[in-house]
mmCIF file of C-alpha atoms and ligand atoms in Angstrom:
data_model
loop_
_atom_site.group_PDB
_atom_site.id
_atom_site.type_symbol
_atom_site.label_atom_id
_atom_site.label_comp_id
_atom_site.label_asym_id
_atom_site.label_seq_id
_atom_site.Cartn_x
_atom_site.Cartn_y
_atom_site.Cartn_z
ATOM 1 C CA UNK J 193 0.000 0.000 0.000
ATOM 2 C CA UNK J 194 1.474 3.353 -0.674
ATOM 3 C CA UNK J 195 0.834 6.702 0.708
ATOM 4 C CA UNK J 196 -2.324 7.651 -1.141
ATOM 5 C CA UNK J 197 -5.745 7.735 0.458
ATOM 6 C CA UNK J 198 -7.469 4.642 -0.157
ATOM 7 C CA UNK J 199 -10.839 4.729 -2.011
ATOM 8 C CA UNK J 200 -13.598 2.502 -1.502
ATOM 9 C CA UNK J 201 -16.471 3.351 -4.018
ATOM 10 C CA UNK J 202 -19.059 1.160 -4.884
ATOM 11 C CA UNK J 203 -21.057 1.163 -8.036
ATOM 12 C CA UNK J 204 -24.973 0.318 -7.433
ATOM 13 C CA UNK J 205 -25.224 0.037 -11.249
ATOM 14 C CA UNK J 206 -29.129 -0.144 -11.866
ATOM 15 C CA UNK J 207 -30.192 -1.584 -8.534
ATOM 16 C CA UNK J 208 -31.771 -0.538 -5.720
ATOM 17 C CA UNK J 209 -35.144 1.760 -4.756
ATOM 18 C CA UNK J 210 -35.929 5.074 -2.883
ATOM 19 C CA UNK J 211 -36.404 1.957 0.496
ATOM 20 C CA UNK J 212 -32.865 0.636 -0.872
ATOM 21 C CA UNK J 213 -31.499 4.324 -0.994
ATOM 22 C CA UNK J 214 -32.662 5.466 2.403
ATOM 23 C CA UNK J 215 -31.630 2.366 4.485
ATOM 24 C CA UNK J 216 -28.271 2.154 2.908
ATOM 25 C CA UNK J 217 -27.792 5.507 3.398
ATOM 26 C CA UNK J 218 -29.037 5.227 7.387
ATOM 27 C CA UNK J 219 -26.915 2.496 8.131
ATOM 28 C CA UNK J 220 -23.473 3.960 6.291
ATOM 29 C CA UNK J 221 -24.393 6.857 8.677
ATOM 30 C CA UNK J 222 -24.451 4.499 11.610
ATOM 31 C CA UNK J 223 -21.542 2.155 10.862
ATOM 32 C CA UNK J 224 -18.893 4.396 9.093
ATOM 33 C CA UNK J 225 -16.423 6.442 11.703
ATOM 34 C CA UNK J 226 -17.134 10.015 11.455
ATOM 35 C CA UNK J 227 -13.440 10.489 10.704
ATOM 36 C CA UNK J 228 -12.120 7.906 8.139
ATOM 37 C CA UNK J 229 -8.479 7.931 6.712
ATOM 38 C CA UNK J 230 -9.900 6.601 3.445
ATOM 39 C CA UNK J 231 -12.230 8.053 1.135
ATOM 40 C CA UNK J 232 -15.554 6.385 0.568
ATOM 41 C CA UNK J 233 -17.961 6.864 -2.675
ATOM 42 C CA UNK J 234 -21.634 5.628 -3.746
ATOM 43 C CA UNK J 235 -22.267 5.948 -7.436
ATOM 44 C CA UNK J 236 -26.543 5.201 -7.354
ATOM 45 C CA UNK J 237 -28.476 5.895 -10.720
ATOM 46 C CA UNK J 238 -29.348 9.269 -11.994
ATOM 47 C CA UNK J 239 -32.757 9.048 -10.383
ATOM 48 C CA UNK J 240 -31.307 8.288 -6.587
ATOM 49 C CA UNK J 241 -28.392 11.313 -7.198
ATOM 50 C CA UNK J 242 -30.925 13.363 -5.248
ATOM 51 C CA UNK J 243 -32.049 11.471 -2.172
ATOM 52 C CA UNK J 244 -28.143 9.998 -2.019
ATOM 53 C CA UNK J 245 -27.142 13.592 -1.874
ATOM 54 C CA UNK J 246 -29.541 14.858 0.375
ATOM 55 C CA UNK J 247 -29.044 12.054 2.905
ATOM 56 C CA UNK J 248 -25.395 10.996 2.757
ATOM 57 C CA UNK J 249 -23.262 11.508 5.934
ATOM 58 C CA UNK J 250 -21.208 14.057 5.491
ATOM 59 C CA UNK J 251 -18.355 11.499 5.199
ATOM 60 C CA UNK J 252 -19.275 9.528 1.977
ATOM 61 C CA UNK J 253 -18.985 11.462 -1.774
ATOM 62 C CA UNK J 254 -21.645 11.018 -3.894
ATOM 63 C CA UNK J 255 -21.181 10.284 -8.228
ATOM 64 C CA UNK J 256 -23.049 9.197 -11.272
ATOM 65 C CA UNK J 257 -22.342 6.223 -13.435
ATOM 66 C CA UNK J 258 -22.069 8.330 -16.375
ATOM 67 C CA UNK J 259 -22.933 11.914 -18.395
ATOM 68 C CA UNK J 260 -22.660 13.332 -21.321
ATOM 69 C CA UNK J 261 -20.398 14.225 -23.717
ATOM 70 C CA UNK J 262 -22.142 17.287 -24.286
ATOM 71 C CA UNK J 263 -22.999 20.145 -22.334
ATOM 72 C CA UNK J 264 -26.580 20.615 -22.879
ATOM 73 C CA UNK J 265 -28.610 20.828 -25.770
ATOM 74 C CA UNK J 266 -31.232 18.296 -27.997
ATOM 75 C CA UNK J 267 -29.792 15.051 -26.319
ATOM 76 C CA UNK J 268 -32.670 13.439 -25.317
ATOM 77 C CA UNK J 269 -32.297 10.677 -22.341
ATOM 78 C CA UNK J 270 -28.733 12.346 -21.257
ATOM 79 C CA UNK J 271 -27.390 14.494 -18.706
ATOM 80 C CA UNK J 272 -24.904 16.375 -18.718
ATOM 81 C CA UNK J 273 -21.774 17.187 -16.186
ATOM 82 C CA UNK J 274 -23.384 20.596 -15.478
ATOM 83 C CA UNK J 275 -26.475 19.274 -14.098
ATOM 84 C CA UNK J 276 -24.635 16.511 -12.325
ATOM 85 C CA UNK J 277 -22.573 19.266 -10.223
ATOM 86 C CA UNK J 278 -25.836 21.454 -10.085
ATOM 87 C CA UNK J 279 -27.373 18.585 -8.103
ATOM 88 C CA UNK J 280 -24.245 18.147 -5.859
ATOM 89 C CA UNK J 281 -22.321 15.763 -7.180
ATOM 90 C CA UNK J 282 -18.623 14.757 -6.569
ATOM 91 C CA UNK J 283 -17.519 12.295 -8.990
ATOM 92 C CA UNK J 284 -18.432 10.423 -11.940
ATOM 93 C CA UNK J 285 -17.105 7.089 -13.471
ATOM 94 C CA UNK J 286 -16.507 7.342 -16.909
ATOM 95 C CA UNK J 287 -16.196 4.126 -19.411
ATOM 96 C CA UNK J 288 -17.600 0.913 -17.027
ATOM 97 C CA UNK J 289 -16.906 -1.660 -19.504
ATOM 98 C CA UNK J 290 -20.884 -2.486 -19.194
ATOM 99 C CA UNK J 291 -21.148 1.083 -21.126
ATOM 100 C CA UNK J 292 -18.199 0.324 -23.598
ATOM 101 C CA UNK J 293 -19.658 -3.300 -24.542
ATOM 102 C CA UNK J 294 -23.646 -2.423 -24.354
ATOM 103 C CA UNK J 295 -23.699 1.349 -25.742
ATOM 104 C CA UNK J 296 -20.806 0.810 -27.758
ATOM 105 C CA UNK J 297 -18.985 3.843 -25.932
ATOM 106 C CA UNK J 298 -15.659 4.479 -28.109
ATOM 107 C CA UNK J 299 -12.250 5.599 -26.290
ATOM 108 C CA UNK J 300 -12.764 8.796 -27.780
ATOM 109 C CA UNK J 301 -16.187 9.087 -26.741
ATOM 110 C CA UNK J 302 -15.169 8.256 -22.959
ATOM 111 C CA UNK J 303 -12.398 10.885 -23.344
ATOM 112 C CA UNK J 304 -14.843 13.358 -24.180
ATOM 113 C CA UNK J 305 -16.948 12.159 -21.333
ATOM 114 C CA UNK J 306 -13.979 12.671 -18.827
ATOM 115 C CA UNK J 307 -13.409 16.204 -20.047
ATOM 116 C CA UNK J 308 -16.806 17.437 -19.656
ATOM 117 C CA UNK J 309 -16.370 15.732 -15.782
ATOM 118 C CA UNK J 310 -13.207 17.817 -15.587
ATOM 119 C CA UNK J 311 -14.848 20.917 -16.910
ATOM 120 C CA UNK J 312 -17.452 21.211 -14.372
ATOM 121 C CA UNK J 313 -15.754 20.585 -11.468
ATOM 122 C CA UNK J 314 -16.099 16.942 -10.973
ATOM 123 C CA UNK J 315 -13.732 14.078 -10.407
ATOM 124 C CA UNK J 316 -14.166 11.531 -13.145
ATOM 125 C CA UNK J 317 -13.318 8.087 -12.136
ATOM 126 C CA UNK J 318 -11.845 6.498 -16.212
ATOM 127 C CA UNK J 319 -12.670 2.326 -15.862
ATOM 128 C CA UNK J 320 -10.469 0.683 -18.029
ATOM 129 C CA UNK J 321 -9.719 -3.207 -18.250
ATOM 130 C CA UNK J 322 -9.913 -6.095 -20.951
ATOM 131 C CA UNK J 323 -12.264 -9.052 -21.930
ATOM 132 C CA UNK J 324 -10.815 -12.481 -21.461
ATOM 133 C CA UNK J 325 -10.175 -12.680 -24.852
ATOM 134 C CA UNK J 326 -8.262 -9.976 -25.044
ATOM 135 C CA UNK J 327 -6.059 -11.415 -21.466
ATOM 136 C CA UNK J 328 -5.572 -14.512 -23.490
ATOM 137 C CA UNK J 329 -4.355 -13.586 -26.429
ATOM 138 C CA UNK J 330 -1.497 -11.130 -24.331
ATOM 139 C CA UNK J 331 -3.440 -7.562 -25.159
ATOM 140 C CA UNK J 332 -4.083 -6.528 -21.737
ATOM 141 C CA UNK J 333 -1.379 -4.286 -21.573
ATOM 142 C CA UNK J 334 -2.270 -2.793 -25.283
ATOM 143 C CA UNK J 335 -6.001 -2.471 -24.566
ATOM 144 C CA UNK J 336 -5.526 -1.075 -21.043
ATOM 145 C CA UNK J 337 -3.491 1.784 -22.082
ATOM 146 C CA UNK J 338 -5.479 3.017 -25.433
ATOM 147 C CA UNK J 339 -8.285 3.278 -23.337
ATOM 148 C CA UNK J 340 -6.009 6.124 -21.250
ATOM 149 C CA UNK J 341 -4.190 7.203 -24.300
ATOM 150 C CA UNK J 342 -7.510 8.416 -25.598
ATOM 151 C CA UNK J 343 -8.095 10.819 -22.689
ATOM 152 C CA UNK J 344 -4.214 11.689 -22.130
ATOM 153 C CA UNK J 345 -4.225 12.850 -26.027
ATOM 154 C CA UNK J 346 -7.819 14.928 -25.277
ATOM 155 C CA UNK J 347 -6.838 16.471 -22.273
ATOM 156 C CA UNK J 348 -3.164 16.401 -21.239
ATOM 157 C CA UNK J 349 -1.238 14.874 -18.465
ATOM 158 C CA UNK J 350 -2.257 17.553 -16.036
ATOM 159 C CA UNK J 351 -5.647 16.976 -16.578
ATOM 160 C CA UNK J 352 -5.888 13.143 -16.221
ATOM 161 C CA UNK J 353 -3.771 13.584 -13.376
ATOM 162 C CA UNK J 354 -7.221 15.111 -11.633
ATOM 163 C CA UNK J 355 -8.789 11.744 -12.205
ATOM 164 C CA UNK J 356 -9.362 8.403 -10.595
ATOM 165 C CA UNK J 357 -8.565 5.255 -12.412
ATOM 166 C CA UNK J 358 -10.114 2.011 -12.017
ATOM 167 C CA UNK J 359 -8.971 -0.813 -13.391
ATOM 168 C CA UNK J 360 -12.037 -3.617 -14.094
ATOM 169 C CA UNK J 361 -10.845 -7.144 -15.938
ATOM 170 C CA UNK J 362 -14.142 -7.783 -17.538
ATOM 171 C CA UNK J 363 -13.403 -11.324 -16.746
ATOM 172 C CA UNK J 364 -13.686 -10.488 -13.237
ATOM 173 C CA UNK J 365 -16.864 -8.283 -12.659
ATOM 174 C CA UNK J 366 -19.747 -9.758 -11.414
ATOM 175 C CA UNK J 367 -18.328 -13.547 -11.817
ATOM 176 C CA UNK J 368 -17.573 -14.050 -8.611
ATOM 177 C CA UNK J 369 -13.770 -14.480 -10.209
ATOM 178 C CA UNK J 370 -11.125 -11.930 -8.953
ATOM 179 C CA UNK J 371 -7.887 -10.833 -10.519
ATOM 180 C CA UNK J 372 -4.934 -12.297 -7.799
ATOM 181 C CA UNK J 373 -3.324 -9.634 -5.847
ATOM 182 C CA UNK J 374 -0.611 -9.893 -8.310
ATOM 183 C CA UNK J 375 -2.669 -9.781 -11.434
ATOM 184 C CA UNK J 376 -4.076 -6.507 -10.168
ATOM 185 C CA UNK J 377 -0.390 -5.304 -8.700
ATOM 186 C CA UNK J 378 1.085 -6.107 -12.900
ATOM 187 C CA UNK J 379 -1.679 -3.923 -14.567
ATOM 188 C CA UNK J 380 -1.665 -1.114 -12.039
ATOM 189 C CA UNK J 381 1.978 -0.880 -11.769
ATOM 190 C CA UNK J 382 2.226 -1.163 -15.962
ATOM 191 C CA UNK J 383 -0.108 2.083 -15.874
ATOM 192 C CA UNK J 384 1.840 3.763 -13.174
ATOM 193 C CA UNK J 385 4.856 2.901 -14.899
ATOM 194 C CA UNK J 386 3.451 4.593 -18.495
ATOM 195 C CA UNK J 387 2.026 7.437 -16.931
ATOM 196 C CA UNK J 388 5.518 8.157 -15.060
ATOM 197 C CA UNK J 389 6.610 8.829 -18.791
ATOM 198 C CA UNK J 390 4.320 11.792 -19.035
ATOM 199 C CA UNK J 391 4.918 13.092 -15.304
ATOM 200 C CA UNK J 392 6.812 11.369 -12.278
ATOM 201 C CA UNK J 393 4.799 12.938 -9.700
ATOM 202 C CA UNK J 394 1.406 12.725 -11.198
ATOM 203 C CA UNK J 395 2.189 8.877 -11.976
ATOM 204 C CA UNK J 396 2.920 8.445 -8.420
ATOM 205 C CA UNK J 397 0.037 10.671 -7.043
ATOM 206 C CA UNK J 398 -3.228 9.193 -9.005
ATOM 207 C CA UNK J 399 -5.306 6.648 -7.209
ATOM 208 C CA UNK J 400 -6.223 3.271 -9.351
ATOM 209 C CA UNK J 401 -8.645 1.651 -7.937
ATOM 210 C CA UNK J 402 -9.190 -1.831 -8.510
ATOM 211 C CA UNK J 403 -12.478 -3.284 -9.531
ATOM 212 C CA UNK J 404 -13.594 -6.938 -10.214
ATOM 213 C CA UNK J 405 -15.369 -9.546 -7.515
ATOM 214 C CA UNK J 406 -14.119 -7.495 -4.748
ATOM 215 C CA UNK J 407 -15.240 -8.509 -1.170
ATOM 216 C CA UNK J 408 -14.396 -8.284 2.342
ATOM 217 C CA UNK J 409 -12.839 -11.383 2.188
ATOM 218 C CA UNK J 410 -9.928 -10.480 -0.630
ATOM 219 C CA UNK J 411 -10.066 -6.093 -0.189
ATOM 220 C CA UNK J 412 -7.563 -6.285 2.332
ATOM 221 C CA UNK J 413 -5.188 -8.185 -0.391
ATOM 222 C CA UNK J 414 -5.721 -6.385 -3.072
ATOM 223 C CA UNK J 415 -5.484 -2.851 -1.530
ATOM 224 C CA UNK J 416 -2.238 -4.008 -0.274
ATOM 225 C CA UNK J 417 -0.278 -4.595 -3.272
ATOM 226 C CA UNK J 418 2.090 -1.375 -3.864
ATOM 227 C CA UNK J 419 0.138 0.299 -6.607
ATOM 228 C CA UNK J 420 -3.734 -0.634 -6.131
ATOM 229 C CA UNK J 421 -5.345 2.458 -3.405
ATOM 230 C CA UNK J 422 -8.720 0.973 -3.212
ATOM 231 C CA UNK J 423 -11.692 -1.018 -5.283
ATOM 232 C CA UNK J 424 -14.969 -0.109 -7.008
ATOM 233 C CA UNK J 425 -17.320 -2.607 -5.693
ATOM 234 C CA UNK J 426 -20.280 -3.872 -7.646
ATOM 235 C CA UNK J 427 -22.231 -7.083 -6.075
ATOM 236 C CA UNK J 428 -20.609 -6.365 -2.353
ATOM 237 C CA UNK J 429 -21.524 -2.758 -1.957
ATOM 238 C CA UNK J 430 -25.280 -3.769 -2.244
ATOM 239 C CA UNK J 431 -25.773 -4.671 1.162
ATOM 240 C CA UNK J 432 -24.091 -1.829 4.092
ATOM 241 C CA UNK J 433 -22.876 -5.300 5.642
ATOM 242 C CA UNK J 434 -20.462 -6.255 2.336
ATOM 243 C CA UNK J 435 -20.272 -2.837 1.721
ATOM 244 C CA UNK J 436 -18.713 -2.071 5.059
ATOM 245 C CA UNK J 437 -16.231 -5.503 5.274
ATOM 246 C CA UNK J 438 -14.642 -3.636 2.548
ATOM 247 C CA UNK J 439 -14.066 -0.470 4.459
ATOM 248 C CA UNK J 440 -13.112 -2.135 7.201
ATOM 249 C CA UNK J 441 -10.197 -3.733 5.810
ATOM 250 C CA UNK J 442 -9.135 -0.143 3.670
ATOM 251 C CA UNK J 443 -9.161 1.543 7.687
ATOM 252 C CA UNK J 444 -7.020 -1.298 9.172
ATOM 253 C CA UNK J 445 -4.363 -0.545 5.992
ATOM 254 C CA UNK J 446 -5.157 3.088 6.479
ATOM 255 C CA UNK J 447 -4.240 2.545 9.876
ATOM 256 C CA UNK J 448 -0.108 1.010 8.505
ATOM 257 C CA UNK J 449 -1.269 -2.353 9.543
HETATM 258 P P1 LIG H 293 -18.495 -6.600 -9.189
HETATM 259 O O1 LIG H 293 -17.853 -6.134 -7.905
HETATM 260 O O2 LIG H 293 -19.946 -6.990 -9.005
HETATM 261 O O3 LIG H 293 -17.680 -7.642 -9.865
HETATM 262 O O4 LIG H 293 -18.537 -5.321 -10.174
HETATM 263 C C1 LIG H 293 -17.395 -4.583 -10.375
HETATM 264 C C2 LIG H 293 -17.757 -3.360 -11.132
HETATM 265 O O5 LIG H 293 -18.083 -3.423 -12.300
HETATM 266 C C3 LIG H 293 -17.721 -2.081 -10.427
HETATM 267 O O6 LIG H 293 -17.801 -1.003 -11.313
#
């Protein structure tokens, strides 16, 4: 574990309710220390942006699953990054693989997407990762960084520096079957190692988080290999329960355990 500030954000994709919303949001308020030394995030759909934001504790940041490349306009079904920080929002990931596979989101068009985040004020959080074809056949590397080359050639070093990255095997979300510590530690450490040829202290600074099958019986693994500061959690941030193993094991590594 380095010296950066663990995150521990979990992705709700398109689950939950309003009931789901409000009792996940009273129990992170009873479980969760007022002061953490990690970083925690709940990305709910558009819809639940408002009660999320209305009843977080102070503690946990709030972000969407996506936005728009555009900033307003006839885009019917979108929403842009303006509106998103209008409503209070912190973050926002930007190109979940379940986007780039099912709405056929390009590099570019992700790129575009993290700019807009950048331009109104919010942190976009750039998933990257490859299918199991692509892991078998020896692309990972390839794939993983022209997803980032995209948005370094858009918007600049500096600029992707004020990102989060999350790196998702496809292979690994949802099946139950995690990348080994070590698997995650090789692609994280290839990225930090690439970005450390555009800037040193940026490459060293960003967070990548790692995302795939992460519970609260492997988080305090992962998140202890040298270059991974923290997971986005799918399946085991549904439940406060899951959702909190996992935070538990970021504050005992928070802690220098
Ligand atoms: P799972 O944790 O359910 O595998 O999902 C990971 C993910 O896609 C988070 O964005």
């Amino acid at each position: 574990m380095s010296d950066r500030k663990l995150l521990v954000a979990g992705n709700w994709k398109m689950h939950g309710s309003l009931t789901f919303v409000k009792e996940m949001m009273t129990s992170l308020a009873t479980m969760l220390p007022s002061k953490m030394n990690y970083d925690v995030a709940v990305f709910p759909v558009y819809i639940h942006l408002h009660e999320v934001i209305n009843t977080k504790p102070e503690q946990v940041l709030c972000g969407a699953q996506n936005l728009s490349e555009y900033d307003d306009g006839a885009v019917t079904g979108e929403v842009s990054g303006k509106m998103l920080a209008d409503l209070g929002c912190n973050m926002v990931l930007v190109g979940h693989s379940e986007r780039r596979v099912m709405n056929r989101e390009s590099n570019e068009e992700v790129a575009k997407k993290f700019a807009q985040a950048l331009k109104y004020g919010l942190t976009p959080v750039l998933c990257v990762g490859e299918s199991l074809l692509e892991r078998q056949s020896n692309q990972t590397f390839d794939v993983v960084w022209a997803q980032i080359q995209a948005v370094l050639d858009l918007v600049g070093i500096e600029q992707l520096g004020l990102g989060v990255l999350a790196y998702e095997p496809v292979w690994a979300i949802g099946t139950g079957e995690t990348a080994t510590a070590e698997q995650a530690q090789e692609v994280h450490q290839f990225i930090r190692s690439q970005l450390a040829l555009n800037d040193d202290t940026i490459s060293r600074r960003i967070r990548i988080l790692y995302g795939g099958s992460c519970k609260g019986s492997n988080a305090y693994e992962l998140f202890s290999m040298q270059d991974v500061d923290g997971g986005l959690i799918g399946g085991a941030s549904l439940t406060a329960q899951d959702f909190m193993a996992i935070c538990q094991e970021a504050d005992k590594l928070s802690q220098g355990d």
